[in-house]
Coordinates of C-alpha atoms in Angstrom, one line a residue:
M1 CA -9.5 4.4 -20.0
T2 CA -7.0 4.9 -22.7
R3 CA -4.9 7.2 -20.5
I4 CA -5.1 4.8 -17.6
L5 CA -3.8 1.9 -19.8
L6 CA -1.1 4.1 -21.3
A7 CA 0.0 5.2 -17.8
A8 CA 0.1 1.5 -16.7
L9 CA 2.2 0.5 -19.8
T10 CA 4.6 3.4 -19.4
A11 CA 5.1 2.7 -15.7
F12 CA 5.7 -1.0 -16.3
V13 CA 8.4 -0.3 -18.9
I14 CA 10.1 2.3 -16.7
S15 CA 10.0 0.1 -13.6
V16 CA 11.6 -2.8 -15.5
V17 CA 14.3 -0.6 -17.0
V18 CA 15.1 1.2 -13.8
G19 CA 15.2 -2.2 -12.0
W20 CA 17.8 -3.5 -14.5
F21 CA 20.2 -0.7 -13.4
L22 CA 19.0 -0.2 -9.8
I23 CA 19.6 -3.7 -8.5
P24 CA 23.3 -3.8 -9.4
A25 CA 23.7 -0.3 -8.0
L26 CA 22.1 -1.3 -4.7
R27 CA 24.4 -4.3 -4.5
A28 CA 27.4 -2.1 -5.1
L29 CA 26.3 0.2 -2.3
H30 CA 25.9 -2.9 0.0
A31 CA 22.3 -1.9 0.5
G32 CA 21.4 -5.4 1.7
Q33 CA 18.4 -6.4 3.9
S34 CA 19.0 -7.6 7.5
I35 CA 16.8 -10.4 8.6
K36 CA 15.3 -10.6 12.1
E37 CA 16.5 -13.4 14.2
I38 CA 13.0 -14.1 15.4
G39 CA 11.7 -14.8 11.9
P40 CA 11.5 -18.2 10.2
N41 CA 15.1 -19.5 10.2
W42 CA 15.0 -20.3 6.5
H43 CA 14.6 -16.5 5.8
K44 CA 18.3 -16.1 6.7
I45 CA 19.3 -17.1 3.2
K46 CA 17.7 -13.8 2.1
E47 CA 20.2 -11.9 4.2
G48 CA 22.0 -9.3 2.0
T49 CA 19.3 -9.2 -0.7
P50 CA 19.2 -5.6 -2.0
T51 CA 16.5 -3.5 -0.4
M52 CA 15.0 -0.1 -1.3
G53 CA 13.9 -1.6 -4.6
G54 CA 10.6 0.4 -4.3
I55 CA 12.5 3.2 -5.9
M56 CA 11.9 1.6 -9.3
F57 CA 8.1 1.7 -9.1
I58 CA 8.1 5.1 -7.4
L59 CA 10.1 6.7 -10.2
A60 CA 7.8 4.9 -12.7
V61 CA 4.7 6.3 -11.1
I62 CA 6.1 9.8 -11.0
V63 CA 6.9 9.8 -14.7
A64 CA 3.6 8.2 -15.7
V65 CA 1.5 10.6 -13.6
I66 CA 3.2 13.6 -15.0
A67 CA 3.1 12.3 -18.6
F68 CA -0.6 11.3 -18.6
G69 CA -2.1 13.5 -15.8
W70 CA -1.2 16.9 -17.1
Q71 CA -4.6 17.2 -18.8
D72 CA -6.3 16.8 -15.4
M73 CA -4.0 19.3 -13.8
A74 CA -4.6 21.9 -16.6
E75 CA -8.3 21.5 -15.9
G76 CA -7.8 22.1 -12.2
S77 CA -8.1 18.5 -11.0
W78 CA -5.1 17.9 -8.7
Q79 CA -6.2 14.7 -6.9
A80 CA -3.5 12.6 -8.5
V81 CA -0.8 15.1 -7.5
F82 CA -2.1 15.2 -3.9
V83 CA -2.1 11.3 -3.7
L84 CA 1.4 11.2 -5.3
G85 CA 2.6 13.8 -2.9
F86 CA 1.3 12.0 0.2
A87 CA 2.7 8.6 -1.0
L88 CA 6.1 10.3 -1.7
V89 CA 6.2 11.7 1.8
C90 CA 5.4 8.2 3.2
G91 CA 8.1 6.7 0.9
A92 CA 10.6 9.3 2.1
I93 CA 9.9 8.3 5.7
G94 CA 10.5 4.7 4.7
F95 CA 13.7 5.7 2.9
V96 CA 15.1 7.3 6.0
D97 CA 14.1 4.2 7.9
D98 CA 15.8 1.9 5.3
F99 CA 19.0 4.1 5.3
A100 CA 19.2 3.9 9.1
K101 CA 18.9 0.1 8.9
I102 CA 21.6 -0.2 6.3
R103 CA 23.9 2.1 8.2
K104 CA 23.5 0.2 11.5
H105 CA 23.3 -3.3 9.7
E106 CA 20.2 -4.0 11.8
N107 CA 16.5 -4.6 11.0
T108 CA 15.5 -1.5 13.0
G109 CA 15.5 2.1 11.8
L110 CA 13.3 5.0 12.9
T111 CA 11.4 4.5 16.2
A112 CA 7.7 3.7 16.0
G113 CA 7.0 7.1 17.7
W114 CA 8.8 9.1 15.1
K115 CA 7.2 7.1 12.2
F116 CA 3.7 7.7 13.7
L117 CA 4.2 11.4 14.2
L118 CA 5.6 12.0 10.7
Q119 CA 2.9 9.9 9.0
L120 CA 0.2 11.7 11.1
A121 CA 1.5 15.1 10.0
A122 CA 1.6 14.0 6.4
A123 CA -2.0 12.6 6.6
I124 CA -3.3 15.8 8.1
A125 CA -1.6 17.9 5.4
F126 CA -3.1 15.6 2.7
L127 CA -6.6 15.8 4.1
A128 CA -6.3 19.6 4.4
L129 CA -5.4 19.8 0.7
L130 CA -8.3 17.6 -0.3
R131 CA -10.7 19.6 1.8
Q132 CA -9.4 23.0 0.5
S133 CA -9.8 21.8 -3.1
H134 CA -13.3 20.5 -2.5
H135 CA -12.4 16.9 -3.2
L136 CA -13.4 15.6 0.2
S137 CA -16.6 15.9 2.3
P138 CA -17.4 15.0 5.9
N139 CA -20.3 12.8 4.6
L140 CA -19.0 9.3 5.2
Y141 CA -20.1 7.1 2.3
I142 CA -21.3 3.6 3.3
P143 CA -20.7 1.0 0.6
F144 CA -23.3 -1.6 -0.3
I145 CA -26.2 0.4 1.2
N146 CA -25.3 3.4 -1.0
T147 CA -25.9 6.1 1.6
T148 CA -23.8 8.7 3.5
V149 CA -23.6 9.6 7.1
P150 CA -22.8 13.3 7.8
L151 CA -20.2 13.9 10.4
P152 CA -18.7 17.1 12.0
W153 CA -15.6 18.1 10.1
G154 CA -13.4 17.8 13.3
L155 CA -14.6 14.2 14.0
Y156 CA -14.2 13.2 10.3
L157 CA -10.6 14.6 10.1
V158 CA -9.6 12.7 13.3
F159 CA -11.1 9.5 12.0
A160 CA -9.5 10.0 8.5
A161 CA -6.0 10.8 9.8
F162 CA -5.9 7.7 12.0
V163 CA -7.4 5.5 9.2
M164 CA -4.6 6.7 6.9
V165 CA -1.8 6.1 9.4
G166 CA -3.2 2.7 10.1
C167 CA -3.5 1.8 6.5
V168 CA 0.0 2.9 5.7
N169 CA 1.4 0.7 8.5
A170 CA -0.8 -2.2 7.6
V171 CA 0.6 -2.3 4.0
N172 CA 4.1 -2.1 5.5
L173 CA 3.4 -5.1 7.8
T174 CA 2.2 -7.1 4.8
D175 CA 5.6 -6.8 3.1
G176 CA 7.1 -9.9 4.6
L177 CA 7.4 -12.4 1.8
D178 CA 8.7 -12.3 -1.8
G179 CA 6.1 -10.6 -3.9
L180 CA 3.4 -10.4 -1.2
A181 CA 2.8 -6.7 -0.7
G182 CA 3.4 -6.0 -4.4
S183 CA 0.9 -8.7 -5.6
V184 CA -1.8 -7.8 -3.2
T185 CA -1.4 -4.0 -3.9
L186 CA -1.4 -4.7 -7.6
A187 CA -4.9 -6.1 -7.3
V188 CA -6.0 -3.1 -5.2
S189 CA -4.5 -0.7 -7.7
V190 CA -6.4 -2.3 -10.6
F191 CA -9.6 -2.0 -8.5
F192 CA -9.0 1.7 -8.0
A193 CA -8.2 2.2 -11.7
V194 CA -11.4 0.5 -12.8
L195 CA -13.5 2.3 -10.1
S196 CA -12.0 5.7 -11.0
H197 CA -12.9 5.1 -14.7
W198 CA -16.4 4.0 -13.7
W199 CA -16.9 7.0 -11.5
K200 CA -15.2 9.3 -14.0
F201 CA -12.4 10.4 -11.7
G202 CA -9.8 10.5 -14.4
A203 CA -6.9 11.9 -12.4
V204 CA -7.1 9.2 -9.7
G205 CA -7.5 6.6 -12.5
V206 CA -4.2 7.7 -14.1
F207 CA -2.4 7.4 -10.7
A208 CA -3.9 3.9 -10.0
G209 CA -3.0 2.7 -13.5
A210 CA 0.5 4.0 -13.1
L211 CA 0.8 2.3 -9.8
A212 CA -0.4 -1.0 -11.2
G213 CA 2.0 -0.9 -14.1
G214 CA 4.9 0.1 -11.8
L215 CA 4.2 -2.8 -9.4
L216 CA 3.9 -5.3 -12.2
G217 CA 7.4 -4.2 -13.4
F218 CA 8.7 -4.5 -9.9
L219 CA 7.3 -8.0 -9.5
V220 CA 9.5 -9.1 -12.4
Y221 CA 12.4 -8.8 -9.9
N222 CA 10.5 -9.3 -6.6
F223 CA 8.5 -12.5 -7.1
H224 CA 10.0 -15.6 -5.4
P225 CA 12.9 -16.0 -5.3
A226 CA 13.3 -12.2 -4.9
K227 CA 16.3 -10.4 -6.4
V228 CA 15.3 -7.2 -4.6
F229 CA 13.0 -6.1 -1.8
M230 CA 10.9 -2.9 -1.9
G231 CA 12.0 -2.0 1.7
D232 CA 10.1 0.5 3.8
T233 CA 10.8 3.0 1.0
G234 CA 8.4 1.0 -1.2
S235 CA 5.9 -0.4 1.3
L236 CA 5.2 2.9 3.0
F237 CA 4.8 4.5 -0.4
L238 CA 2.3 1.8 -1.3
G239 CA 0.4 2.4 2.0
G240 CA 0.2 6.1 1.3
A241 CA -1.0 5.4 -2.3
V242 CA -3.7 3.0 -1.3
C243 CA -5.3 5.1 1.4
G244 CA -4.7 8.3 -0.6
M245 CA -6.7 6.9 -3.5
A246 CA -9.6 5.9 -1.3
F247 CA -9.8 9.4 0.3
A248 CA -9.3 11.1 -3.1
L249 CA -12.4 9.2 -4.3
D250 CA -14.2 10.2 -1.0
A251 CA -14.8 6.6 -0.2
P252 CA -12.5 5.6 2.7
L253 CA -14.7 2.7 3.9
V254 CA -14.0 0.8 0.6
L255 CA -10.6 0.1 2.2
V256 CA -12.3 -2.5 4.4
P257 CA -13.1 -5.0 1.7
V258 CA -10.2 -4.2 -0.7
G259 CA -7.7 -4.1 2.1
I260 CA -8.9 -7.3 3.8
I261 CA -5.4 -8.9 3.7
Y262 CA -3.8 -5.8 5.2
I263 CA -6.4 -5.9 7.9
A264 CA -6.0 -9.6 8.6
E265 CA -2.2 -9.2 8.8
T266 CA -2.5 -6.3 11.2
M267 CA -5.1 -7.9 13.4
S268 CA -3.1 -11.1 13.6
D269 CA -0.2 -9.1 14.9
I270 CA -2.3 -7.1 17.4
I271 CA -4.1 -10.3 18.7
Q272 CA -0.8 -12.1 19.1
V273 CA 0.9 -9.4 21.0
G274 CA -2.2 -8.8 23.2
Y275 CA -2.7 -12.5 24.0
F276 CA 1.0 -12.9 24.7
K277 CA 0.9 -10.1 27.3
L278 CA -2.4 -11.2 28.9
T279 CA -1.3 -14.9 29.2
H280 CA 2.3 -14.1 30.1
G281 CA 3.8 -16.0 27.1
K282 CA 1.1 -18.0 25.4
R283 CA 0.5 -17.5 21.6
I284 CA -2.5 -18.0 19.3
F285 CA -0.5 -18.0 16.1
R286 CA 2.7 -19.9 15.5
M287 CA 4.2 -16.5 14.6
A288 CA 2.7 -13.2 13.6
P289 CA 1.8 -11.7 11.2
L290 CA -0.5 -14.2 9.5
H291 CA 1.8 -15.0 6.6
H292 CA 4.5 -16.3 9.0
H293 CA 1.9 -18.4 10.8
L294 CA 1.0 -20.1 7.5
E295 CA 4.7 -20.5 6.6
L296 CA 5.4 -22.3 9.8
G297 CA 2.4 -24.5 9.0
G298 CA 4.1 -25.7 5.9
W299 CA 2.7 -23.3 3.2
S300 CA 5.2 -22.1 0.6
E301 CA 5.8 -18.4 -0.1
V302 CA 4.3 -18.7 -3.5
R303 CA 1.2 -20.5 -2.2
I304 CA 0.7 -17.8 0.4
V305 CA 1.2 -15.0 -2.1
L306 CA -1.2 -16.5 -4.7
T307 CA -3.8 -17.2 -2.0
F308 CA -3.7 -13.8 -0.5
T309 CA -3.8 -12.1 -3.9
G310 CA -6.8 -14.3 -4.9
I311 CA -8.6 -13.3 -1.8
T312 CA -7.9 -9.7 -2.5
V313 CA -9.2 -10.0 -6.1
A314 CA -12.4 -11.6 -4.8
F315 CA -13.0 -8.9 -2.2
C316 CA -12.2 -6.2 -4.8
L317 CA -14.9 -7.6 -7.1
L318 CA -17.3 -7.7 -4.1
A319 CA -16.4 -4.1 -3.2
F320 CA -17.0 -2.9 -6.8
V321 CA -20.5 -4.4 -6.7
G322 CA -21.0 -2.5 -3.4
V323 CA -20.0 0.9 -4.7
M324 CA -20.6 0.9 -8.4
Y325 CA -24.0 2.7 -8.3
R326 CA -22.9 5.5 -6.1
W327 CA -23.0 8.0 -8.9
Y328 CA -25.6 6.2 -11.0
T329 CA -29.2 5.2 -10.7
I330 CA -30.6 1.9 -12.0

């Protein structure tokens, strides 16, 4: 636990320091966020807020993982490096997307098709690395009932790849309010840090601790009113990190409870689009995803962020109870 806490503290300091220099640099580069016309009209005041701020916690995580994860690497435990690598590839996809948006001065970058293909390729490579290094099995662990269901490798890999791509984009979709994706993922990161320590997966614990610290430093600048946005650079990195940790711990179904907000946000969007098409223009929500529905219902950004984070914390505690005895007997 000492290394996890040191990784978190180091990442926090680095994130805060990098942010101090990064935000003015992004302003100087005119790397401002474009706001969609279809969003809440009061979001227009955020137009021009620097984006790609996720760079600050990405750099923080890289340094902290290298500094405090070398012991695991020396012992042949590379899970943290694999997770970091996958998250970095996702972040790179987001960076290209952000750069395209800034260059075109629009809120559209890479096409959905290209994003999907690149993320799918990254997920397959990540899963292949985990399998090759014997950190992943096709026995699907079921939380709460503490059992596993054996699956054919082919079926498991197809399931895993699409879960990862879905998770990456669900976290990206959650990044719609000041501090929302960062706060929710901070809670998820702390969960994975505690679970990794409990299960004695030190390498993943160091990564989770570094991510938690880096996000806390980022929130110094991103909590309402935000001085910087993480952009797709940051949100896709976070999506890769979250699902990467779950698979590195060989417990992908734990994403269901701990990612309850990501799931709710995504399902609200899917339901809205599907219902709109089926009814030729009718809507279930005032606006999707869910956080915009609540905004238009009179909720403040801070209230939504605190509520969603509180729900995530509650479900993380529930998830821990459901998986804590996987490697232990009462």
